[in-house]
XYZ file of C-alpha atoms in Angstrom:
761
model
C 256.224 -23.539 12.018
C 255.396 -19.989 11.010
C 256.622 -17.413 13.470
C 253.951 -15.687 15.535
C 256.441 -13.054 16.664
C 257.086 -9.885 14.672
C 260.852 -9.759 14.214
C 262.806 -6.512 14.043
C 263.900 -7.105 10.469
C 260.209 -7.306 9.509
C 259.317 -3.826 10.788
C 260.861 -0.499 11.625
C 262.927 -1.080 14.744
C 261.583 2.028 16.427
C 258.026 0.654 16.691
C 256.637 -1.034 19.799
C 254.494 -3.908 18.568
C 252.374 -6.035 20.866
C 252.793 -9.779 20.423
C 249.747 -11.071 18.541
C 249.470 -14.847 18.229
C 246.218 -16.591 17.259
C 245.048 -16.509 20.880
C 246.266 -14.432 23.787
C 248.881 -16.227 25.855
C 248.944 -16.113 29.604
C 251.534 -14.211 31.570
C 252.527 -16.622 34.329
C 254.038 -16.218 37.772
C 257.749 -16.959 37.452
C 257.616 -20.243 39.398
C 254.759 -21.425 37.156
C 256.715 -20.257 34.128
C 259.523 -22.668 35.085
C 257.223 -25.642 34.505
C 258.087 -25.438 30.807
C 261.810 -26.205 30.526
C 262.008 -25.394 26.805
C 260.487 -21.930 27.159
C 262.567 -21.196 30.274
C 265.714 -22.271 28.450
C 265.090 -19.843 25.581
C 264.121 -17.050 27.975
C 267.387 -17.316 29.905
C 269.528 -17.545 26.776
C 267.737 -14.583 25.182
C 268.035 -12.413 28.270
C 271.716 -13.317 28.688
C 272.433 -12.435 25.048
C 270.563 -9.127 25.313
C 272.557 -8.180 28.410
C 275.880 -8.887 26.708
C 275.074 -6.971 23.527
C 277.134 -3.858 22.826
C 274.784 -0.869 23.326
C 276.617 0.923 20.501
C 276.184 -1.849 17.918
C 274.658 -1.106 14.532
C 271.638 -2.726 12.910
C 271.668 -4.239 9.438
C 270.979 -0.813 7.889
C 273.947 0.696 9.811
C 271.734 2.586 12.272
C 272.112 2.299 16.024
C 270.271 -0.644 17.563
C 268.365 0.712 20.569
C 266.890 -2.644 21.585
C 269.721 -3.951 23.764
C 269.053 -4.572 27.453
C 271.157 -1.546 28.386
C 269.397 0.833 25.992
C 265.904 -0.366 26.890
C 266.663 -0.024 30.598
C 268.041 3.489 30.149
C 264.582 4.733 29.065
C 263.530 4.698 32.727
C 266.125 7.262 33.778
C 269.889 7.221 33.335
C 271.887 7.766 31.257
C 270.051 10.879 30.021
C 269.951 9.917 26.363
C 267.203 10.313 23.809
C 266.083 6.755 23.093
C 266.337 6.404 19.325
C 266.505 10.232 19.221
C 262.899 10.606 20.426
C 262.433 13.744 22.579
C 259.813 13.944 25.304
C 257.553 16.687 24.019
C 255.461 16.520 27.201
C 258.336 18.135 29.102
C 258.480 21.798 29.942
C 254.709 22.325 29.922
C 254.734 23.353 33.564
C 256.767 25.979 35.393
C 260.018 24.023 35.173
C 261.668 23.325 31.828
C 263.529 20.034 31.580
C 266.426 18.684 29.587
C 264.151 17.213 26.917
C 265.524 13.781 27.737
C 263.533 12.297 30.592
C 260.485 10.097 30.015
C 259.542 9.680 33.703
C 255.822 9.394 34.564
C 256.093 8.615 38.277
C 253.576 10.478 40.383
C 251.356 11.084 37.371
C 247.999 9.741 36.219
C 249.634 7.883 33.319
C 252.028 5.914 35.523
C 250.181 2.592 34.881
C 249.650 3.123 31.153
C 253.181 4.340 30.356
C 254.664 1.342 32.155
C 252.244 -0.986 30.367
C 253.788 0.017 27.031
C 257.266 -0.217 28.573
C 256.612 -3.823 29.633
C 255.171 -4.593 26.186
C 258.343 -3.237 24.621
C 260.591 -5.399 26.770
C 258.375 -8.442 26.227
C 258.613 -7.846 22.480
C 262.411 -7.530 22.559
C 262.822 -10.762 24.529
C 260.379 -12.647 22.299
C 262.233 -11.561 19.180
C 265.539 -12.699 20.633
C 264.001 -16.039 21.683
C 262.681 -16.686 18.176
C 266.056 -15.788 16.689
C 267.815 -18.228 19.036
C 265.264 -20.969 18.358
C 266.228 -20.888 14.684
C 269.843 -21.710 15.523
C 269.092 -25.205 16.855
C 269.427 -28.322 14.753
C 266.423 -29.821 13.021
C 265.850 -32.270 15.883
C 265.228 -29.395 18.338
C 264.282 -26.373 16.228
C 260.538 -27.020 16.052
C 260.020 -27.443 19.794
C 261.965 -24.275 20.529
C 260.130 -22.249 17.891
C 256.874 -23.452 19.445
C 258.136 -22.433 22.879
C 259.166 -18.985 21.600
C 255.749 -18.409 20.019
C 254.064 -19.188 23.353
C 256.267 -16.821 25.357
C 254.844 -14.016 27.431
C 256.869 -12.218 30.050
C 256.526 -13.837 33.511
C 255.684 -11.790 36.588
C 256.815 -12.028 40.200
C 254.155 -12.052 42.912
C 255.873 -11.403 46.293
C 252.778 -12.547 48.219
C 253.017 -16.171 47.070
C 254.946 -18.640 49.310
C 258.299 -20.011 48.146
C 258.599 -22.625 50.880
C 256.006 -24.907 52.534
C 253.948 -23.226 55.225
C 254.749 -25.967 57.696
C 257.641 -28.350 58.235
C 257.271 -31.303 60.601
C 254.073 -29.803 61.945
C 255.712 -26.486 62.820
C 255.353 -23.126 61.104
C 258.186 -22.556 58.633
C 259.991 -19.269 59.280
C 261.004 -18.916 55.627
C 257.679 -19.114 53.820
C 258.250 -16.055 51.641
C 261.178 -14.707 49.689
C 262.521 -13.969 46.242
C 262.050 -16.952 43.881
C 265.134 -19.108 43.561
C 265.409 -18.458 39.819
C 265.836 -14.728 40.598
C 268.550 -15.338 43.201
C 270.640 -18.305 42.059
C 273.960 -17.071 40.674
C 274.244 -19.609 37.854
C 271.619 -21.494 35.860
C 271.683 -24.493 33.524
C 270.873 -24.151 29.828
C 270.721 -26.299 26.723
C 272.762 -24.198 24.298
C 272.326 -24.511 20.535
C 276.120 -24.744 20.327
C 276.788 -28.019 22.130
C 280.393 -27.004 22.757
C 279.226 -24.223 25.069
C 279.089 -24.711 28.867
C 275.907 -26.156 30.326
C 275.688 -23.441 32.971
C 275.838 -19.651 32.638
C 275.681 -16.596 34.864
C 272.027 -16.129 35.745
C 270.694 -13.129 33.762
C 267.772 -12.838 36.223
C 270.069 -12.467 39.223
C 271.983 -9.347 38.183
C 273.066 -7.244 35.213
C 276.717 -6.390 34.552
C 277.133 -2.937 33.059
C 279.045 -2.402 29.806
C 282.526 -0.956 30.174
C 282.461 2.801 30.473
C 285.411 3.371 28.145
C 283.659 1.430 25.372
C 280.591 3.649 25.673
C 282.622 6.856 25.700
C 284.675 5.847 22.681
C 281.501 5.609 20.627
C 279.915 8.792 21.906
C 277.447 7.281 24.380
C 276.822 8.667 27.854
C 277.330 6.441 30.891
C 275.041 6.522 33.896
C 277.965 6.717 36.342
C 279.222 10.111 35.178
C 278.995 13.449 36.985
C 276.848 13.549 40.139
C 275.324 10.140 39.438
C 278.437 8.236 40.500
C 277.601 8.487 44.178
C 274.250 6.732 43.893
C 275.532 3.282 44.864
C 278.669 1.712 46.312
C 281.609 0.902 44.029
C 280.392 -2.629 43.304
C 277.148 -1.173 42.004
C 278.947 0.559 39.164
C 279.984 -2.850 37.865
C 276.721 -4.762 38.391
C 273.293 -4.354 39.947
C 272.773 -4.875 43.685
C 269.804 -5.735 45.906
C 269.795 -4.929 49.639
C 273.599 -4.497 49.746
C 275.233 -6.076 52.780
C 278.375 -5.314 54.749
C 280.601 -6.324 51.831
C 278.704 -4.110 49.403
C 277.255 -7.069 47.520
C 273.691 -8.338 47.160
C 272.537 -9.718 50.482
C 270.147 -12.678 50.209
C 269.482 -14.195 53.628
C 271.310 -11.816 55.944
C 274.829 -10.996 57.066
C 276.266 -12.584 60.172
C 278.310 -10.134 62.226
C 279.855 -10.164 65.689
C 278.634 -7.561 68.134
C 279.016 -7.597 71.899
C 280.592 -11.048 71.631
C 277.461 -12.400 69.927
C 276.861 -13.456 66.367
C 273.901 -11.519 65.013
C 272.169 -11.722 61.664
C 271.530 -8.544 59.719
C 268.698 -8.461 57.258
C 268.824 -9.779 53.726
C 266.091 -9.361 51.199
C 264.608 -12.833 51.689
C 264.216 -12.163 55.416
C 262.725 -8.746 54.652
C 260.153 -10.285 52.317
C 259.330 -12.931 54.908
C 258.525 -10.264 57.495
C 256.758 -7.873 55.112
C 254.671 -10.297 53.006
C 251.613 -10.225 55.256
C 251.259 -6.440 55.444
C 252.018 -6.138 51.720
C 249.205 -8.609 51.109
C 246.892 -6.590 53.343
C 247.743 -3.427 51.411
C 247.066 -5.243 48.144
C 243.675 -6.392 49.418
C 242.641 -2.873 50.336
C 243.945 -1.592 47.002
C 241.590 -3.909 45.104
C 238.658 -4.036 47.513
C 235.305 -2.335 47.086
C 233.592 0.303 49.191
C 229.991 0.448 50.349
C 228.019 3.418 51.612
C 224.753 3.744 53.472
C 222.365 6.601 52.743
C 223.542 8.226 55.953
C 227.181 7.906 54.860
C 226.530 9.478 51.496
C 224.628 12.395 53.001
C 227.580 13.395 55.191
C 230.097 16.046 54.050
C 233.196 14.422 52.626
C 235.664 16.093 54.983
C 234.408 18.627 57.449
C 236.531 20.001 58.880
C 239.533 19.201 56.677
C 242.298 17.921 59.015
C 245.007 18.363 56.393
C 246.210 21.903 55.669
C 247.754 21.333 52.259
C 245.498 19.461 49.808
C 246.364 20.323 46.204
C 242.703 20.681 45.231
C 240.221 20.860 48.141
C 237.352 18.445 47.636
C 233.818 19.779 47.797
C 230.687 17.658 47.981
C 229.460 14.550 49.725
C 230.177 10.830 49.544
C 227.562 10.336 46.839
C 229.650 12.399 44.422
C 232.222 9.623 44.151
C 230.255 6.566 45.265
C 230.162 4.972 41.803
C 228.772 1.440 41.625
C 229.131 1.084 45.394
C 232.890 1.612 45.282
C 235.154 4.593 45.691
C 238.101 3.492 43.592
C 238.567 6.394 41.170
C 241.426 6.425 38.686
C 243.409 9.005 40.654
C 243.170 7.107 43.926
C 244.147 3.874 42.174
C 246.871 5.009 39.775
C 249.124 7.547 41.487
C 250.974 8.070 44.743
C 250.202 11.793 44.440
C 247.876 13.128 47.141
C 244.277 12.704 46.059
C 242.214 15.162 48.119
C 239.188 13.512 49.635
C 240.391 9.892 49.516
C 242.166 9.477 52.830
C 240.212 6.312 53.527
C 241.451 4.610 50.331
C 244.927 6.008 49.895
C 246.753 2.803 48.958
C 247.423 3.154 45.239
C 248.960 0.875 42.646
C 251.971 3.163 42.559
C 252.547 3.178 46.331
C 252.360 -0.632 46.402
C 254.834 -0.638 43.510
C 257.088 1.788 45.383
C 257.259 -0.448 48.457
C 258.839 -3.282 46.459
C 261.397 -0.923 44.950
C 262.478 0.460 48.309
C 262.426 -2.907 50.067
C 264.838 -4.430 47.514
C 266.926 -1.280 47.292
C 267.466 -0.564 50.990
C 270.469 -2.130 52.702
C 273.735 -1.208 54.337
C 274.142 0.999 51.260
C 271.648 1.857 48.493
C 270.758 -0.730 45.877
C 269.657 0.016 42.331
C 265.955 -0.741 42.831
C 265.564 2.170 45.276
C 266.573 4.756 42.680
C 264.084 5.536 39.863
C 266.912 6.585 37.572
C 268.706 3.208 37.596
C 266.151 0.697 38.920
C 265.348 -0.795 35.508
C 268.873 -2.177 35.097
C 268.068 -4.806 37.742
C 266.429 -7.746 35.895
C 263.906 -8.171 38.733
C 262.481 -4.768 37.747
C 260.862 -6.290 34.659
C 259.134 -9.129 36.502
C 258.005 -6.701 39.192
C 256.485 -4.368 36.607
C 254.865 -7.269 34.796
C 253.083 -7.964 38.093
C 252.124 -4.294 38.394
C 250.591 -4.524 34.924
C 248.685 -7.656 36.034
C 247.257 -5.794 39.040
C 246.377 -2.903 36.737
C 244.413 -5.283 34.501
C 242.692 -6.833 37.531
C 241.583 -3.354 38.601
C 240.159 -2.785 35.120
C 238.268 -6.075 35.291
C 236.853 -5.331 38.753
C 235.897 -1.723 38.054
C 235.183 -1.318 34.323
C 234.683 2.243 33.138
C 232.744 1.322 30.006
C 229.833 -0.371 31.763
C 228.671 -3.894 30.903
C 225.717 -5.945 29.775
C 224.438 -6.248 33.352
C 223.266 -2.660 33.455
C 226.414 -1.157 34.989
C 226.724 2.429 33.695
C 229.707 4.015 31.993
C 231.980 5.561 34.613
C 234.661 7.878 33.251
C 236.271 8.284 36.687
C 237.803 4.815 36.287
C 240.214 5.847 33.529
C 242.786 8.484 32.632
C 240.928 11.802 32.166
C 240.074 12.781 28.611
C 241.486 16.241 29.223
C 244.016 17.521 31.716
C 244.140 20.451 34.115
C 246.820 22.990 34.987
C 247.977 20.858 37.914
C 247.338 17.533 36.185
C 248.020 17.954 32.450
C 247.998 14.193 31.818
C 245.202 12.921 29.617
C 244.215 9.719 27.882
C 245.164 10.986 24.411
C 248.648 12.341 25.176
C 251.600 10.597 23.543
C 253.548 8.205 25.761
C 257.119 8.954 24.740
C 259.350 7.372 23.466
C 257.054 4.531 22.371
C 256.187 4.722 18.672
C 253.138 2.786 17.531
C 253.728 3.370 13.825
C 255.437 5.879 11.556
C 252.901 8.576 12.432
C 251.776 7.996 16.030
C 253.038 7.276 19.496
C 251.183 4.999 21.895
C 248.582 6.655 24.116
C 246.783 5.512 27.257
C 243.668 4.809 25.209
C 245.700 2.494 22.959
C 246.534 0.190 25.890
C 243.196 0.380 27.633
C 242.018 -3.059 26.483
C 244.787 -5.480 27.458
C 242.962 -8.215 25.546
C 244.157 -6.650 22.279
C 247.799 -6.656 23.380
C 248.546 -10.358 23.006
C 248.497 -11.438 26.647
C 245.829 -12.712 29.027
C 245.129 -12.084 32.708
C 242.307 -13.067 35.080
C 238.864 -12.322 33.681
C 236.704 -13.524 30.817
C 237.042 -12.198 27.278
C 233.692 -10.587 27.973
C 233.954 -8.846 31.308
C 230.465 -9.639 32.484
C 229.190 -10.166 36.009
C 230.217 -13.851 36.017
C 233.752 -12.968 34.972
C 234.118 -10.499 37.828
C 232.731 -12.987 40.327
C 235.290 -15.596 39.247
C 238.036 -13.029 39.593
C 236.826 -11.938 43.025
C 236.771 -15.572 44.166
C 240.358 -15.996 42.992
C 241.460 -12.863 44.842
C 239.690 -13.927 48.029
C 241.249 -17.378 48.030
C 244.771 -16.131 47.334
C 245.065 -12.770 49.104
C 242.351 -12.263 51.707
C 244.300 -14.240 54.302
C 246.751 -11.342 54.687
C 244.076 -9.213 56.357
C 243.712 -11.693 59.247
C 246.575 -14.194 59.319
C 250.355 -14.237 59.610
C 250.717 -17.009 57.055
C 248.699 -18.463 54.155
C 245.762 -20.804 54.839
C 245.110 -24.144 53.177
C 243.460 -22.507 50.151
C 246.867 -21.068 49.238
C 249.115 -23.779 50.676
C 247.487 -26.409 48.445
C 248.869 -24.656 45.367
C 251.942 -22.814 46.663
C 254.854 -23.167 46.752
C 255.349 -24.763 43.360
C 257.355 -27.974 43.157
C 260.353 -27.010 41.040
C 262.297 -30.275 41.320
C 261.797 -30.729 37.575
C 263.395 -27.393 36.634
C 266.400 -27.952 34.380
C 267.396 -24.291 34.778
C 267.746 -24.705 38.549
C 269.096 -28.251 38.809
C 270.448 -29.281 35.411
C 270.622 -33.023 34.881
C 269.801 -33.584 38.536
C 266.282 -32.281 37.863
C 263.580 -34.898 38.197
C 262.275 -36.200 34.884
C 258.777 -35.267 33.776
C 256.747 -36.742 30.926
C 256.179 -33.387 29.242
C 256.258 -29.667 30.031
C 253.280 -28.203 31.839
C 251.357 -26.038 29.393
C 250.385 -22.497 30.180
C 246.738 -23.298 30.765
C 247.575 -26.282 32.965
C 249.808 -24.093 35.066
C 247.124 -21.454 35.094
C 244.529 -23.932 36.281
C 246.624 -24.653 39.341
C 246.280 -20.980 40.220
C 242.527 -21.137 39.592
C 242.482 -18.178 37.241
C 240.153 -17.615 34.333
C 241.577 -16.374 31.035
C 240.001 -14.924 27.934
C 240.723 -18.101 25.955
C 239.847 -20.750 28.523
C 237.060 -20.801 31.098
C 238.087 -22.682 34.200
C 235.012 -21.887 36.247
C 233.882 -24.821 38.325
C 230.515 -25.951 39.626
C 231.844 -25.597 43.133
C 229.350 -23.976 45.483
C 230.854 -20.863 47.085
C 231.534 -21.419 50.757
C 231.374 -18.750 53.441
C 234.812 -17.349 54.097
C 234.669 -18.734 57.653
C 234.998 -22.264 56.271
C 238.108 -21.401 54.279
C 240.206 -19.921 57.053
C 241.900 -22.452 59.265
C 243.389 -20.197 61.919
C 241.779 -19.970 65.344
C 242.383 -17.818 68.375
C 242.326 -19.408 71.793
C 240.838 -17.445 74.640
C 241.773 -17.709 78.307
C 239.280 -20.554 78.810
C 240.783 -22.595 75.997
C 237.900 -21.982 73.601
C 238.865 -21.848 69.935
C 237.426 -18.988 67.919
C 237.786 -17.887 64.335
C 238.157 -14.260 65.382
C 239.473 -13.035 68.733
C 237.209 -11.354 71.218
C 236.901 -7.671 70.515
C 237.537 -7.860 66.776
C 234.031 -8.390 65.381
C 231.223 -5.860 65.257
C 227.780 -6.797 66.526
C 224.345 -5.558 65.588
C 225.264 -4.753 61.966
C 223.198 -7.538 60.436
C 226.328 -9.080 58.921
C 229.784 -10.068 60.101
C 231.999 -7.020 60.160
C 235.293 -5.953 61.665
C 236.521 -2.523 62.660
C 239.790 -2.061 60.818
C 242.534 0.459 61.491
C 245.208 2.023 59.298
C 247.896 4.681 59.518
C 247.786 7.277 56.759
C 251.097 8.704 55.556
C 251.357 12.116 53.915
C 254.799 13.585 53.223
C 256.542 15.741 50.652
C 257.831 13.313 48.040
C 261.186 15.055 47.581
C 261.760 15.990 51.216
C 265.004 14.043 51.597
C 266.651 14.222 48.164
C 265.830 10.703 47.033
C 263.915 7.656 48.178
C 263.161 7.038 51.851
C 261.050 4.799 54.076
C 258.525 5.591 56.808
C 258.356 2.685 59.284
C 255.484 2.230 61.764
C 256.125 0.353 65.031
C 254.062 -0.824 67.962
C 256.472 -0.659 70.851
C 259.995 0.676 71.261
C 262.323 1.456 68.361
C 266.010 0.694 68.803
C 267.834 3.462 66.996
C 271.089 1.533 66.589
C 269.465 -1.179 64.462
C 268.168 0.810 61.493
C 269.306 -1.795 58.962
C 267.025 -4.269 60.727
C 263.858 -2.181 60.820
C 262.251 -4.125 57.978
C 262.652 -7.372 59.928
C 261.838 -6.281 63.476
C 258.842 -8.222 64.761
C 257.195 -5.122 66.197
C 257.457 -3.218 62.914
C 253.897 -3.006 61.611
C 254.747 -1.988 58.057
C 256.304 0.763 55.994
C 255.723 3.219 53.188
C 258.515 3.248 50.629
C 258.671 6.683 49.030
C 260.257 6.151 45.604
C 261.809 9.438 44.518
C 264.751 10.738 42.504
C 267.407 13.084 43.826
C 268.122 16.610 42.639
C 270.697 15.509 40.072
C 268.234 13.362 38.116
C 267.768 14.770 34.586
C 263.997 14.520 34.782
C 261.653 17.431 34.091
C 258.697 15.571 35.594
C 260.589 15.185 38.885
C 261.789 18.787 38.800
C 258.225 19.984 38.274
C 256.891 17.866 41.115
C 259.689 19.081 43.384
C 258.876 22.692 42.495
C 255.186 22.075 43.189
C 255.947 20.487 46.559
C 254.133 17.284 45.623
C 252.659 15.443 48.607
C 252.968 11.649 48.674
C 250.041 9.611 50.012
C 249.953 6.058 51.344
C 248.404 3.939 54.109
C 249.677 1.119 56.323
C 247.174 -1.434 57.719
C 247.363 -1.775 61.514
C 244.615 -4.301 62.271
C 246.570 -7.544 61.959
C 249.435 -6.184 64.017
C 247.053 -5.086 66.781
C 245.397 -8.515 66.845
C 248.538 -9.852 68.482
C 248.058 -7.426 71.383
C 244.461 -8.370 72.187
C 243.976 -9.695 75.690
C 242.077 -12.641 74.184
C 245.057 -13.781 72.134
C 246.977 -16.604 73.845
C 249.191 -17.499 70.894
C 252.506 -18.680 72.409
C 254.433 -17.063 69.556
C 252.909 -13.634 70.142
C 254.150 -10.687 72.223
C 254.855 -11.072 75.912
C 251.581 -11.647 77.805
C 252.014 -8.431 79.806
C 251.939 -6.471 76.541
C 248.597 -7.923 75.440
C 246.553 -5.125 76.927
C 244.198 -4.283 74.053
C 240.638 -5.300 74.979
C 238.919 -4.726 71.625
C 239.161 -2.903 68.305
C 236.709 -0.256 69.454
C 238.016 3.347 69.620
C 237.754 3.565 73.403
C 240.399 0.839 73.621
C 242.480 1.371 70.484
C 242.978 5.129 70.801
C 244.810 5.061 74.178
C 246.690 1.901 73.158
C 248.090 3.406 69.947
C 248.641 6.815 71.522
C 251.002 5.115 73.976
C 252.598 2.422 71.831
C 252.616 3.537 68.172
C 255.818 5.157 66.915
C 257.432 5.873 63.562
C 260.835 6.567 62.074
C 262.243 7.589 58.693
C 265.222 5.847 57.060
C 267.140 6.232 53.805
C 268.089 3.423 51.361
C 271.446 3.346 53.174
C 269.602 2.635 56.463
C 270.437 6.036 57.923
C 267.855 7.396 60.372
C 266.320 10.820 59.752
C 265.043 12.091 63.089
C 265.927 15.776 63.326
C 262.659 17.574 64.286
C 263.309 20.425 61.855
C 263.747 17.979 58.957
C 260.550 16.168 59.873
C 258.736 19.495 60.128
C 260.002 20.668 56.741
C 259.030 17.354 55.139
C 255.406 18.041 56.156
C 255.174 14.451 57.364
C 251.677 13.789 58.711
C 250.906 10.405 60.223
C 247.246 9.984 61.107
C 245.158 7.012 62.222
C 241.746 6.105 60.819
C 239.242 3.350 61.493
C 236.755 1.865 59.055
C 234.108 -0.843 59.308
C 234.836 -3.730 56.937
C 232.022 -6.112 56.016
C 233.647 -9.546 55.794
C 233.514 -11.431 52.473
C 230.429 -13.522 51.809
C 229.498 -15.925 48.991
C 227.612 -13.149 47.207
C 230.140 -10.380 47.933
C 233.535 -12.004 47.582
C 235.719 -9.010 48.398
C 233.709 -7.673 51.309
C 233.421 -3.908 51.483
C 234.821 -0.957 53.409
C 232.744 1.843 54.912
C 233.857 5.489 55.272
C 236.806 6.056 57.573
C 236.909 8.034 60.810
C 239.894 10.120 61.873
C 241.451 9.860 65.369
C 243.829 12.804 65.540
C 244.430 12.392 69.267
C 246.542 9.272 68.589
C 249.306 11.071 66.698
C 249.329 14.643 67.985
C 252.005 14.039 70.644
C 254.866 13.019 68.317
C 256.810 14.930 65.633
C 255.399 14.001 62.255
C 251.999 13.182 63.697
C 248.858 14.966 62.569
C 248.092 17.661 65.128
C 251.646 17.900 66.540
C 252.751 21.448 67.355
C 256.408 22.253 66.641
C 258.104 24.695 68.976
């Protein structure tokens, strides 16, 4: 068949070219991707070959080939080389001049768009390698593999989806969530074109082994482990990538077992961390994508008066109406960047902060792992599937909140996209070049070039025409797959019916022991099981929307044995609709306060200081903010500028679900001790004294070291504050529900260092 992939020998190798088949192909979740054994086989072989390629090799025209795994990954940070000799001309425009080598866009308004091109580039490189490999098979297999290569789109990893059944033998499974097996298994099975080759190989999705340093030096290339960069990770991490390093310095999957006080205790591994963090990460995702609704009284009120925060970069003036576009308050700044957005304290979960949490969670262990360091994170293969998911969420945001208006009378709203022109503090704009990504021999890619994902060769939820019906289908999908995290500890039946995926047929995982299937599951069949709608196939059903109450199976049991959907004290009354008062902790802190990444953990109850490596898995840990930041040695002008400016990082951690466990009406036998269930309702008169007494926080590094010196906390300008907001529960005609303006409760945090209102002596 004719190739639908643009190969490198058909175009200048410095161009990033989106894959453009006859119809956009769907990017699938990695466990869905495994349904097609042929495509998975090519993907693994291509990725393995890319990782083993010599970064100093020459192309056919005797020029350096910059499309190896190592060279593509180095664009994100180290080593500080010019990719294909392309300088970053955006550097040095502020007060701090850079090395001319860094391409970093973290903390900027083009974070989503720059990474969209980066993912496209990697997707293109893998597709080209897959098509090249497909041509090496004999005539009896070549056609099926060329077909599989043409259908390839990079898979994503969704950490909120279950990997194990919710229940086993009628009991709740304690390992519902985790990293997919294909990303953790050390070896995988392949059908090699050379039948003399082994049937199993080192899994290229599990780790990346770095090229030998002496080989790079001999040919004039810089290595990332030179100079001050060598101390970033433990010795093993200079040979291969690590996730959540354990006691032995290697990747830690399910937890170390160590002896302490004559007892065997398990330390955290990344699967256990994901199990404990999945619910709050899902709740953060829901608030990231949810809408906001304002009454006339809300919109008439001053936005912040008085301003409780002494250091906003640009004080906001005006009222709620000024940003209440289309009954939502999700502006581009508040969605795209982890940089403080003055005036948006009630909606401060951004795409970038959610992205940062995954990086820090996988990169924090007994010693730092690669994913917690912006300069070297992209060498871990999981980085690419994580960022493919970030690009999916970015596209979902665009579908939910279009800036161009639609045929249903929605007006054009320029606040939903990268600004057309920059400012002194925010020079980013929609027309600036996104280095080092060349679009052709004259132009680099810009944010405007990647605005319409439907022209980039891949599909995501939403119709080709983003009309009202398309958004409603997308909202229904989001409600059925993610809303549970705002109220439940584990997924309801609407998710459990489709997840986890049955992977018994996967040849990559099980080789010839895999169960036989009649044929691979096509992309759209796999997609249908996730109930998405793509631009090329409408999967909308005639199903009548049901109230959300009928979809949630959990009940709370009060002291009299009565089952209730929501516990006493959680629902509002007299609002004319079902609503809940929700609570969240806002986190403001200087991004570069501690010379690299760090985590802010929120607890309800005591914190044991000698168990810092277990903070992610402690049952009374409510959630965390993972601040993803480079250290002083990073050759990055963007980071240097932000450090000079004292950039303030902004995030929020939902508290509502955690507090539900402490309601007096909750008699769940698996909850906290009964004498700790002292919270009578979610109303301020009950929550404020409860959190003032029981809420605590602590800062840790990627090496699980605790930062608790008062002077360091003071200098970091850490400000934890607590806010409440009324949330109208989802209904058949408003699938995402809606949040109302938030109210600050400074008295909760003013007694502890790092709390808003605390006075340092």
